[in-house]
Amino acid sequence: MPLSRMELKNVKSLLTKKGRNTTKMFIAEGIRLMEESLRHGFFPSSVYYTPVLLSERGFSVLDKFIRKNIKTTQISLSQMTAISDTQSPQGIVGVFEIPDQNLKEPYPKNYRNILVCENISDPGNLGTLLRTALAFDFGMILLCGDCVEVFSPKVIRSTAGAVFGLKICKVNLKELGLFINKTEATAVAAAIDGTSWSESWEKIQKGSPRPLIIGSEADGLSLEILNIATVILRISHSGKVESLNAAVAGSIIMKQIYDL
Amino acid sequence: MPLSRMELKNVKSLLTKKGRNTTKMFIAEGIRLMEESLRHGFFPSSVYYTPVLLSERGFSVLDKFIRKNIKTTQISLSQMTAISDTQSPQGIVGVFEIPDQNLKEPYPKNYRNILVCENISDPGNLGTLLRTALAFDFGMILLCGDCVEVFSPKVIRSTAGAVFGLKICKVNLKELGLFINKTEATAVAAAIDGTSWSESWEKIQKGSPRPLIIGSEADGLSLEILNIATVILRISHSGKVESLNAAVAGSIIMKQIYDL
């Protein structure tokens, strides 16, 4: 049975921030994101599909959702186009609950490496940072200050599905400070006037947990965050550019810490 | 004197691929890009400015162009809006000649590290790769296959001005193969089924020149390119993601090679 007008409107509203805030749901589309949802066991509450658009790989993903007893609804091509955020929809969309993003005590203990993003406003940069974080075992993300909304379609797409495998919390500076204090964390901040890797790695190696703090490209890290940091780290380079892209800077350090 | 209708149309055409192809010119806008043009000595043939939009830093950049005897033209706010590609124009735009992109013998000898991009279609990824390349002394870029056009406004912006400091050539596979053969290069390709850094770094360390080959996210590297490569390198990670973002993968390896 196709979607009613009202249902379609509800799903479509998830493309907007207001709609996500009201319903506490978000939308993810495409075969790859649906595969990653299955892989990480972060299941949608509803799946919408349009057979005429589905590839063999698409049917296989749909089949897995059906076997998991997840609600699947066939919709028309025009309905799929209406709820899709991409130019060539692949015929499958999932609607998910936005998980609780509060960081409460007792703090989760199973994350040694943590990525802290301060004021990352570019969706592509935030998504890429999350994707790299999961790759290098930074399983928890703390979003601080004025970051772009993590459950927006653009960020979700840039994570390439990593969003389904991460514990993500929004914190203010006070909560971040408390967390660092109480867990005796070694907070590592990336900044242009920091020390080099060779001067810092031993201190970082011993740290547990290790929140790595990455700031916005435009303004760098806030003074408050720099005051919280145990180690301030600089990525040495030729100096032929003013700075690195925030996602690149974060990724390089996450790889270095992963390799320790 | 403001721009004539025809002049305005010509400058505006540089926002399109067709316009750039016809005139062999490109456009770059904003204070930061203009500062980088000055820093790298890659000067515009013309600068357009709108005083009401210029900040103190903007006037200072303009002053430097005037002192270098570069042609500067004041234009109206509506003309600036017409030729601008951004939502809040900073009141300064440069028009530049597209440099020769052929790789001819004798090959330039002053680049030990070279970045080869195959089929990088995302403007943000290509721009970010170029920015990181300049940071880590990969001074020459070889674009191979179906890469996005490097002198498009989006790529230029993502390079954060690095485009002005790099030698950039377009090559086909045959030219790339010839270059690698004749210069006895150690070509390093990044691919999922390669060897780890610890198995590869000694071979890479000795190499000169060292073209590092990064492929598209969607399809990886072509077989032809993999056949050319001396070393095939894998970035070890947790396996919790299918792959890394192409710009991140390239950046991590460029940093590793820079640190050798």
Coordinates of C-alpha atoms in Angstrom, one line a residue:
Chain A
M1 CA 0.0 0.0 0.0
P2 CA 1.4 3.4 -0.9
L3 CA 2.0 6.1 1.7
S4 CA -0.8 8.4 2.6
R5 CA -0.3 12.1 2.0
M6 CA 0.2 12.6 5.7
E7 CA 2.8 9.8 6.1
L8 CA 4.7 11.1 3.0
K9 CA 4.7 14.6 4.5
N10 CA 6.1 13.2 7.8
V11 CA 8.9 11.4 6.1
K12 CA 9.7 14.3 3.9
S13 CA 9.9 16.6 7.0
L14 CA 13.0 14.6 8.1
L15 CA 15.0 16.3 5.4
T16 CA 14.6 19.5 7.5
K17 CA 16.1 20.3 10.9
K18 CA 12.7 21.3 12.2
G19 CA 11.2 18.0 11.2
R20 CA 14.0 16.0 12.9
N21 CA 13.8 18.1 16.0
T22 CA 10.0 17.6 16.3
T23 CA 10.0 13.8 15.6
K24 CA 13.4 12.8 17.0
M25 CA 13.8 10.8 13.8
F26 CA 16.3 11.0 10.9
I27 CA 16.5 9.7 7.4
A28 CA 19.2 7.9 5.6
E29 CA 19.1 6.7 2.0
G30 CA 20.9 4.5 -0.5
I31 CA 22.2 1.0 -0.5
R32 CA 25.5 1.7 1.2
L33 CA 24.0 3.4 4.2
M34 CA 21.4 0.7 4.6
E35 CA 24.2 -2.0 4.4
E36 CA 26.1 -0.1 7.1
S37 CA 23.0 0.1 9.3
L38 CA 22.7 -3.7 9.1
R39 CA 26.4 -4.2 9.7
H40 CA 26.4 -2.1 12.9
G41 CA 23.0 -3.4 14.1
F42 CA 21.6 0.2 14.2
F43 CA 18.3 -0.7 12.6
P44 CA 15.7 1.6 11.0
S45 CA 12.2 1.7 12.4
S46 CA 10.9 1.9 8.9
V47 CA 12.2 1.2 5.4
Y48 CA 10.7 2.6 2.2
Y49 CA 11.5 1.1 -1.2
T50 CA 10.7 1.5 -4.9
P51 CA 11.3 -1.8 -6.8
V52 CA 11.8 -0.1 -10.2
L53 CA 14.9 1.7 -8.8
L54 CA 16.4 -1.2 -6.9
S55 CA 19.5 -3.0 -8.1
E56 CA 20.3 -6.6 -7.3
R57 CA 22.3 -5.3 -4.3
G58 CA 19.4 -3.2 -3.3
F59 CA 16.9 -6.1 -3.3
S60 CA 19.4 -8.1 -1.2
V61 CA 19.5 -5.3 1.4
L62 CA 15.7 -5.1 1.4
D63 CA 15.5 -8.8 1.9
K64 CA 17.7 -8.6 5.0
F65 CA 15.5 -6.0 6.6
I66 CA 12.4 -8.1 5.8
R67 CA 14.0 -11.1 7.5
K68 CA 14.7 -9.0 10.5
N69 CA 11.1 -8.2 10.7
I70 CA 11.6 -4.5 10.1
K71 CA 8.7 -2.6 8.7
T72 CA 9.1 -2.2 5.0
T73 CA 6.7 -0.2 2.8
Q74 CA 6.7 -0.1 -1.0
I75 CA 6.2 3.5 -2.4
S76 CA 5.8 4.9 -5.8
L77 CA 8.6 6.5 -7.9
S78 CA 7.2 10.0 -7.4
Q79 CA 7.0 9.4 -3.6
M80 CA 10.6 8.2 -3.5
T81 CA 11.7 11.2 -5.5
A82 CA 9.9 13.4 -3.0
I83 CA 11.6 12.0 0.1
S84 CA 15.0 11.6 -1.6
D85 CA 17.8 14.1 -1.1
T86 CA 20.0 12.9 -4.0
Q87 CA 19.8 13.3 -7.7
S88 CA 19.6 9.6 -8.6
P89 CA 17.8 7.8 -5.7
Q90 CA 18.7 4.1 -5.4
G91 CA 15.2 3.2 -4.3
I92 CA 15.7 2.5 -0.6
V93 CA 15.4 4.8 2.4
G94 CA 15.4 4.1 6.1
V95 CA 13.9 6.2 8.9
F96 CA 15.7 5.9 12.2
E97 CA 15.3 7.1 15.8
I98 CA 17.8 9.7 16.8
P99 CA 19.7 8.1 19.8
D100 CA 20.0 9.8 23.1
Q101 CA 22.9 12.3 22.9
N102 CA 23.4 13.1 26.5
L103 CA 26.7 12.3 28.2
K104 CA 25.7 11.1 31.7
E105 CA 27.5 9.4 34.5
P106 CA 28.4 6.7 34.8
Y107 CA 30.5 7.4 31.7
P108 CA 30.8 4.7 29.1
K109 CA 34.1 3.0 29.8
N110 CA 34.7 1.0 26.6
Y111 CA 36.1 3.9 24.6
R112 CA 39.8 4.6 25.0
N113 CA 40.0 7.0 22.0
I114 CA 37.4 9.7 21.7
L115 CA 37.0 12.4 19.1
V116 CA 35.9 15.9 20.3
C117 CA 34.7 18.2 17.6
E118 CA 34.4 21.9 18.4
N119 CA 32.5 24.2 16.1
I120 CA 32.8 22.0 13.0
S121 CA 30.3 23.7 10.8
D122 CA 31.0 22.1 7.4
P123 CA 28.8 18.9 6.9
G124 CA 31.4 17.2 4.7
N125 CA 34.2 17.8 7.3
L126 CA 32.1 16.5 10.2
G127 CA 31.0 13.5 8.2
T128 CA 34.5 12.7 7.1
L129 CA 35.8 13.1 10.6
L130 CA 33.2 10.6 11.9
R131 CA 34.1 8.1 9.1
T132 CA 37.8 8.3 9.9
A133 CA 37.1 8.1 13.6
L134 CA 35.3 4.7 13.3
A135 CA 38.1 3.5 11.0
F136 CA 40.8 4.3 13.6
D137 CA 38.8 3.1 16.7
F138 CA 37.7 6.4 18.0
G139 CA 34.4 4.9 18.9
M140 CA 32.9 7.9 20.9
I141 CA 32.3 11.4 19.5
L142 CA 31.7 14.4 21.6
L143 CA 30.3 17.4 19.8
C144 CA 31.0 20.7 21.4
G145 CA 30.0 24.3 20.6
D146 CA 28.4 25.1 17.3
C147 CA 28.8 22.0 15.2
V148 CA 26.6 21.3 12.2
E149 CA 23.7 18.9 13.1
V150 CA 25.0 15.4 12.9
F151 CA 21.8 13.7 11.7
S152 CA 21.3 16.0 8.7
P153 CA 21.3 14.1 5.3
K154 CA 24.6 15.7 4.2
V155 CA 26.5 14.7 7.3
I156 CA 25.0 11.2 7.3
R157 CA 26.1 10.8 3.7
S158 CA 29.6 12.0 4.3
T159 CA 30.0 9.5 7.2
A160 CA 29.4 6.7 4.6
G161 CA 27.5 4.9 7.4
A162 CA 30.0 5.3 10.2
V163 CA 27.3 7.2 12.1
F164 CA 25.7 3.9 12.8
G165 CA 28.7 2.5 14.5
L166 CA 29.6 5.4 16.8
K167 CA 28.4 6.6 20.3
I168 CA 27.7 10.3 19.7
C169 CA 27.1 12.9 22.5
K170 CA 26.5 16.6 22.5
V171 CA 28.4 18.3 25.4
N172 CA 28.9 21.8 26.6
L173 CA 32.3 23.0 27.8
K174 CA 31.4 22.3 31.5
E175 CA 30.3 18.8 30.7
L176 CA 33.5 18.2 28.7
G177 CA 35.7 19.6 31.5
L178 CA 33.9 17.4 34.1
F179 CA 34.3 14.3 31.9
I180 CA 38.0 15.0 31.4
N181 CA 38.6 15.6 35.1
K182 CA 36.6 12.6 36.4
T183 CA 38.0 10.1 33.9
E184 CA 41.6 11.5 34.3
A185 CA 41.7 11.8 30.5
T186 CA 44.7 12.9 28.5
A187 CA 43.1 15.5 26.3
V188 CA 45.0 16.1 23.0
A189 CA 44.2 19.4 21.2
A190 CA 45.4 20.1 17.7
A191 CA 46.6 23.7 17.2
I192 CA 49.1 25.5 15.1
D193 CA 51.3 26.6 18.0
G194 CA 51.5 23.2 19.7
T195 CA 54.4 20.8 20.1
S196 CA 55.4 18.2 17.5
W197 CA 54.4 14.6 17.5
S198 CA 57.9 13.4 18.5
E199 CA 57.7 15.6 21.6
S200 CA 54.2 14.5 22.5
W201 CA 53.7 10.8 21.5
E202 CA 54.9 9.3 24.8
K203 CA 52.5 11.3 26.8
I204 CA 49.7 10.4 24.4
Q205 CA 50.6 6.8 24.4
K206 CA 50.1 6.5 28.2
G207 CA 46.8 8.3 28.2
S208 CA 43.5 6.6 28.8
P209 CA 40.9 7.8 27.8
R210 CA 42.3 10.0 25.1
P211 CA 39.9 12.7 23.8
L212 CA 41.4 14.3 20.7
I213 CA 40.0 17.8 20.2
I214 CA 39.7 19.2 16.6
G215 CA 38.4 22.7 16.0
S216 CA 37.0 24.8 13.2
E217 CA 39.2 25.8 10.4
A218 CA 38.1 29.4 10.5
D219 CA 38.8 30.1 14.2
G220 CA 40.8 27.3 15.6
L221 CA 40.1 26.0 19.1
S222 CA 38.5 28.2 21.8
L223 CA 40.7 29.3 24.7
E224 CA 38.5 27.4 27.1
I225 CA 39.2 24.1 25.2
L226 CA 42.9 24.8 25.0
N227 CA 42.9 25.3 28.8
I228 CA 41.3 21.9 29.2
A229 CA 43.9 20.1 27.0
T230 CA 46.8 18.1 28.5
V231 CA 48.8 18.0 25.3
I232 CA 48.7 20.6 22.5
L233 CA 49.9 19.1 19.3
R234 CA 51.0 20.6 16.0
I235 CA 51.1 18.8 12.7
S236 CA 54.4 19.7 11.2
H237 CA 54.3 20.6 7.5
S238 CA 56.2 22.6 4.9
G239 CA 54.5 25.9 5.9
K240 CA 53.6 26.5 2.2
V241 CA 49.9 26.5 3.3
E242 CA 48.4 28.5 6.1
S243 CA 46.7 25.5 7.6
L244 CA 45.3 22.0 6.8
N245 CA 41.6 21.2 6.3
A246 CA 40.1 20.3 9.6
A247 CA 39.0 16.8 8.6
V248 CA 42.5 16.1 7.2
A249 CA 44.2 17.4 10.4
G250 CA 42.0 15.3 12.6
S251 CA 42.4 12.2 10.4
I252 CA 46.2 12.4 10.4
I253 CA 46.3 12.6 14.2
M254 CA 43.7 9.8 14.6
K255 CA 45.9 7.6 12.4
Q256 CA 49.0 8.4 14.4
I257 CA 47.3 7.6 17.7
Y258 CA 45.8 4.4 16.2
D259 CA 49.3 3.3 15.2
L260 CA 50.8 3.9 18.7
Chain B
M1 CA 35.0 53.1 -14.7
P2 CA 32.5 50.3 -14.3
L3 CA 32.6 47.2 -16.5
S4 CA 30.9 47.3 -19.8
R5 CA 28.1 44.7 -20.3
M6 CA 30.4 42.7 -22.6
E7 CA 33.3 42.7 -20.1
L8 CA 30.9 41.6 -17.3
K9 CA 29.6 38.8 -19.5
N10 CA 33.2 37.6 -20.2
V11 CA 34.2 37.5 -16.5
K12 CA 30.9 35.8 -15.5
S13 CA 31.5 33.2 -18.2
L14 CA 34.5 32.0 -16.2
L15 CA 32.1 30.5 -13.6
T16 CA 31.3 27.9 -16.3
K17 CA 33.4 25.2 -17.8
K18 CA 32.7 26.4 -21.3
G19 CA 33.8 29.9 -20.5
R20 CA 37.0 28.7 -19.0
N21 CA 37.7 26.4 -22.0
T22 CA 37.1 29.2 -24.5
T23 CA 39.2 31.9 -22.8
K24 CA 41.8 29.7 -21.0
M25 CA 41.2 31.9 -18.0
F26 CA 39.8 31.1 -14.5
I27 CA 38.4 33.1 -11.6
A28 CA 39.2 33.1 -7.9
E29 CA 37.5 35.2 -5.3
G30 CA 37.9 36.3 -1.7
I31 CA 40.7 37.7 0.4
R32 CA 42.3 34.4 1.3
L33 CA 42.7 33.2 -2.2
M34 CA 44.1 36.6 -3.3
E35 CA 46.6 36.6 -0.5
E36 CA 47.8 33.1 -1.5
S37 CA 48.1 34.3 -5.1
L38 CA 50.5 37.0 -3.9
R39 CA 52.3 34.6 -1.6
H40 CA 53.0 32.1 -4.4
G41 CA 53.7 34.8 -7.0
F42 CA 51.0 33.5 -9.3
F43 CA 49.5 36.8 -10.2
P44 CA 46.1 37.6 -11.8
S45 CA 45.9 39.4 -15.1
S46 CA 43.0 41.4 -13.7
V47 CA 41.5 42.2 -10.3
Y48 CA 38.0 43.4 -9.7
Y49 CA 37.0 45.0 -6.4
T50 CA 34.0 46.7 -4.8
P51 CA 35.1 49.0 -2.0
V52 CA 31.8 48.8 0.0
L53 CA 32.4 45.1 0.5
L54 CA 36.1 45.3 1.4
S55 CA 37.4 44.8 4.9
E56 CA 40.7 46.3 6.1
R57 CA 42.4 43.1 5.1
G58 CA 40.8 43.3 1.7
F59 CA 42.1 46.9 1.1
S60 CA 45.5 45.7 2.1
V61 CA 45.5 42.9 -0.5
L62 CA 44.2 45.3 -3.1
D63 CA 47.0 47.7 -2.3
K64 CA 49.5 45.0 -2.9
F65 CA 48.1 44.2 -6.3
I66 CA 48.1 47.9 -7.2
R67 CA 51.8 48.2 -6.2
K68 CA 52.6 45.3 -8.4
N69 CA 51.1 47.2 -11.3
I70 CA 48.4 44.6 -11.8
K71 CA 45.3 45.9 -13.5
T72 CA 42.6 46.6 -11.0
T73 CA 39.0 47.7 -11.8
Q74 CA 36.4 49.0 -9.4
I75 CA 33.0 47.5 -10.1
S76 CA 29.5 48.1 -8.6
L77 CA 27.9 45.9 -5.9
S78 CA 25.5 44.4 -8.4
Q79 CA 28.4 43.6 -10.8
M80 CA 30.3 41.9 -8.0
T81 CA 27.3 39.9 -7.1
A82 CA 26.9 38.8 -10.7
I83 CA 30.5 37.4 -11.0
S84 CA 30.6 36.0 -7.5
D85 CA 30.1 32.3 -6.8
T86 CA 29.6 32.7 -3.0
Q87 CA 26.8 33.8 -0.8
S88 CA 28.6 36.7 0.9
P89 CA 31.3 38.1 -1.6
Q90 CA 34.2 39.7 0.1
G91 CA 34.6 42.3 -2.6
I92 CA 37.6 41.1 -4.5
V93 CA 38.0 38.8 -7.4
G94 CA 41.0 37.9 -9.6
V95 CA 41.0 36.6 -13.1
F96 CA 44.0 34.4 -14.0
E97 CA 45.5 32.6 -17.0
I98 CA 45.1 28.8 -16.9
P99 CA 48.7 27.6 -17.0
D100 CA 50.0 25.1 -19.5
Q101 CA 49.0 21.6 -18.2
N102 CA 51.1 19.5 -20.5
L103 CA 53.7 17.2 -19.1
K104 CA 56.6 17.4 -21.6
E105 CA 60.2 16.3 -21.7
P106 CA 62.5 17.4 -20.3
Y107 CA 60.5 16.6 -17.2
P108 CA 60.7 19.1 -14.3
K109 CA 63.3 17.7 -12.0
N110 CA 62.7 19.7 -8.8
Y111 CA 59.8 17.6 -7.5
R112 CA 60.7 14.5 -5.5
N113 CA 57.1 14.0 -4.3
I114 CA 54.3 14.0 -6.8
L115 CA 50.6 13.4 -6.3
V116 CA 48.8 11.5 -9.0
C117 CA 45.0 11.7 -8.9
E118 CA 42.9 9.2 -10.9
N119 CA 39.2 9.8 -11.5
I120 CA 38.8 12.1 -8.4
S121 CA 35.4 13.5 -9.3
D122 CA 34.4 15.3 -6.1
P123 CA 35.5 19.0 -6.1
G124 CA 36.0 19.1 -2.3
N125 CA 38.1 16.0 -2.4
L126 CA 40.4 17.2 -5.2
G127 CA 40.8 20.6 -3.6
T128 CA 41.6 19.1 -0.2
L129 CA 44.1 16.7 -1.8
L130 CA 45.9 19.7 -3.5
R131 CA 45.9 21.7 -0.3
T132 CA 47.5 18.8 1.7
A133 CA 49.9 18.1 -1.2
L134 CA 51.4 21.6 -0.9
A135 CA 51.5 21.3 2.9
F136 CA 53.6 18.1 2.6
D137 CA 55.9 19.1 -0.2
F138 CA 54.1 17.2 -3.0
G139 CA 54.8 20.1 -5.4
M140 CA 53.7 18.5 -8.6
I141 CA 50.2 17.1 -9.3
L142 CA 49.4 14.8 -12.2
L143 CA 45.7 14.5 -13.0
C144 CA 44.8 11.3 -14.8
G145 CA 41.5 9.8 -16.1
D146 CA 38.2 11.6 -15.4
C147 CA 39.1 14.1 -12.6
V148 CA 36.9 17.1 -11.9
E149 CA 38.2 20.2 -13.6
V150 CA 40.8 21.7 -11.4
F151 CA 40.2 25.4 -12.3
S152 CA 36.5 25.3 -11.3
P153 CA 35.5 27.7 -8.5
K154 CA 34.6 24.9 -6.1
V155 CA 38.0 23.1 -6.5
I156 CA 39.9 26.4 -6.3
R157 CA 38.1 27.3 -3.0
S158 CA 38.8 23.9 -1.5
T159 CA 42.5 24.2 -2.2
A160 CA 42.5 27.3 0.0
G161 CA 44.9 28.8 -2.5
A162 CA 47.3 25.9 -2.7
V163 CA 46.5 25.7 -6.4
F164 CA 48.7 28.8 -6.9
G165 CA 51.7 27.0 -5.5
L166 CA 51.6 23.8 -7.4
K167 CA 52.7 22.5 -10.8
I168 CA 49.6 20.8 -12.2
C169 CA 49.6 18.6 -15.3
K170 CA 46.9 16.5 -17.0
V171 CA 48.2 13.2 -18.3
N172 CA 46.8 10.1 -19.9
L173 CA 47.9 6.6 -18.8
K174 CA 50.5 6.4 -21.6
E175 CA 52.1 9.7 -20.6
L176 CA 52.1 8.6 -16.9
G177 CA 53.7 5.3 -17.8
L178 CA 56.4 7.0 -19.8
F179 CA 57.1 9.5 -17.1
I180 CA 57.5 6.7 -14.5
N181 CA 59.7 4.7 -16.7
K182 CA 62.0 7.5 -17.9
T183 CA 62.4 9.0 -14.4
E184 CA 62.8 5.6 -12.8
A185 CA 60.1 6.6 -10.3
T186 CA 58.9 4.6 -7.4
A187 CA 55.2 4.8 -7.9
V188 CA 53.2 4.2 -4.8
A189 CA 49.5 3.3 -5.2
A190 CA 47.0 3.3 -2.3
A191 CA 44.7 0.3 -2.5
I192 CA 42.7 -1.9 0.0
D193 CA 44.6 -5.1 -0.9
G194 CA 48.1 -3.6 -0.6
T195 CA 50.9 -4.1 1.9
S196 CA 51.2 -2.3 5.2
W197 CA 53.3 0.8 5.8
S198 CA 55.8 -1.1 7.9
E199 CA 56.4 -3.5 4.9
S200 CA 56.7 -0.7 2.4
W201 CA 58.4 2.3 3.9
E202 CA 62.0 1.4 3.2
K203 CA 61.3 1.0 -0.5
I204 CA 59.4 4.3 -0.5
Q205 CA 62.1 6.0 1.4
K206 CA 64.7 5.3 -1.3
G207 CA 62.5 6.3 -4.2
S208 CA 63.0 9.4 -6.2
P209 CA 60.8 10.7 -7.7
R210 CA 57.9 9.3 -5.8
P211 CA 54.5 9.6 -7.5
L212 CA 51.7 8.7 -5.0
I213 CA 48.6 7.5 -6.8
I214 CA 45.2 8.1 -5.3
G215 CA 42.0 6.8 -6.9
S216 CA 38.3 7.5 -6.8
E217 CA 36.4 6.3 -3.8
A218 CA 33.7 4.6 -5.9
D219 CA 35.9 2.4 -8.0
G220 CA 39.4 2.4 -6.6
L221 CA 42.3 2.5 -8.9
S222 CA 42.2 1.2 -12.5
L223 CA 44.1 -2.0 -13.3
E224 CA 46.3 -0.1 -15.7
I225 CA 47.5 2.2 -12.9
L226 CA 48.0 -0.7 -10.5
N227 CA 50.2 -2.3 -13.1
I228 CA 52.4 0.8 -13.3
A229 CA 52.8 1.0 -9.5
T230 CA 56.1 -0.2 -7.8
V231 CA 54.5 -0.4 -4.3
I232 CA 50.9 -1.0 -3.5
L233 CA 50.2 0.3 -0.1
R234 CA 47.2 -0.2 2.3
I235 CA 46.3 2.0 5.2
S236 CA 45.7 -0.3 8.1
H237 CA 42.6 0.5 10.1
S238 CA 40.0 -1.3 12.3
G239 CA 37.9 -2.6 9.4
K240 CA 34.8 -1.0 11.0
V241 CA 34.4 1.0 7.8
E242 CA 34.6 -0.2 4.2
S243 CA 37.0 2.5 3.2
L244 CA 38.4 5.9 4.0
N245 CA 37.5 9.1 2.2
A246 CA 39.9 9.5 -0.8
A247 CA 41.2 12.9 0.4
V248 CA 41.8 11.5 3.9
A249 CA 43.6 8.4 2.5
G250 CA 45.8 10.5 0.3
S251 CA 46.5 13.0 3.1
I252 CA 47.6 10.3 5.6
I253 CA 50.1 8.8 3.1
M254 CA 51.4 12.2 2.1
K255 CA 52.1 12.9 5.7
Q256 CA 53.8 9.6 6.2
I257 CA 56.0 10.1 3.2
Y258 CA 56.8 13.7 4.3
D259 CA 57.9 12.4 7.7
L260 CA 60.3 9.8 6.2

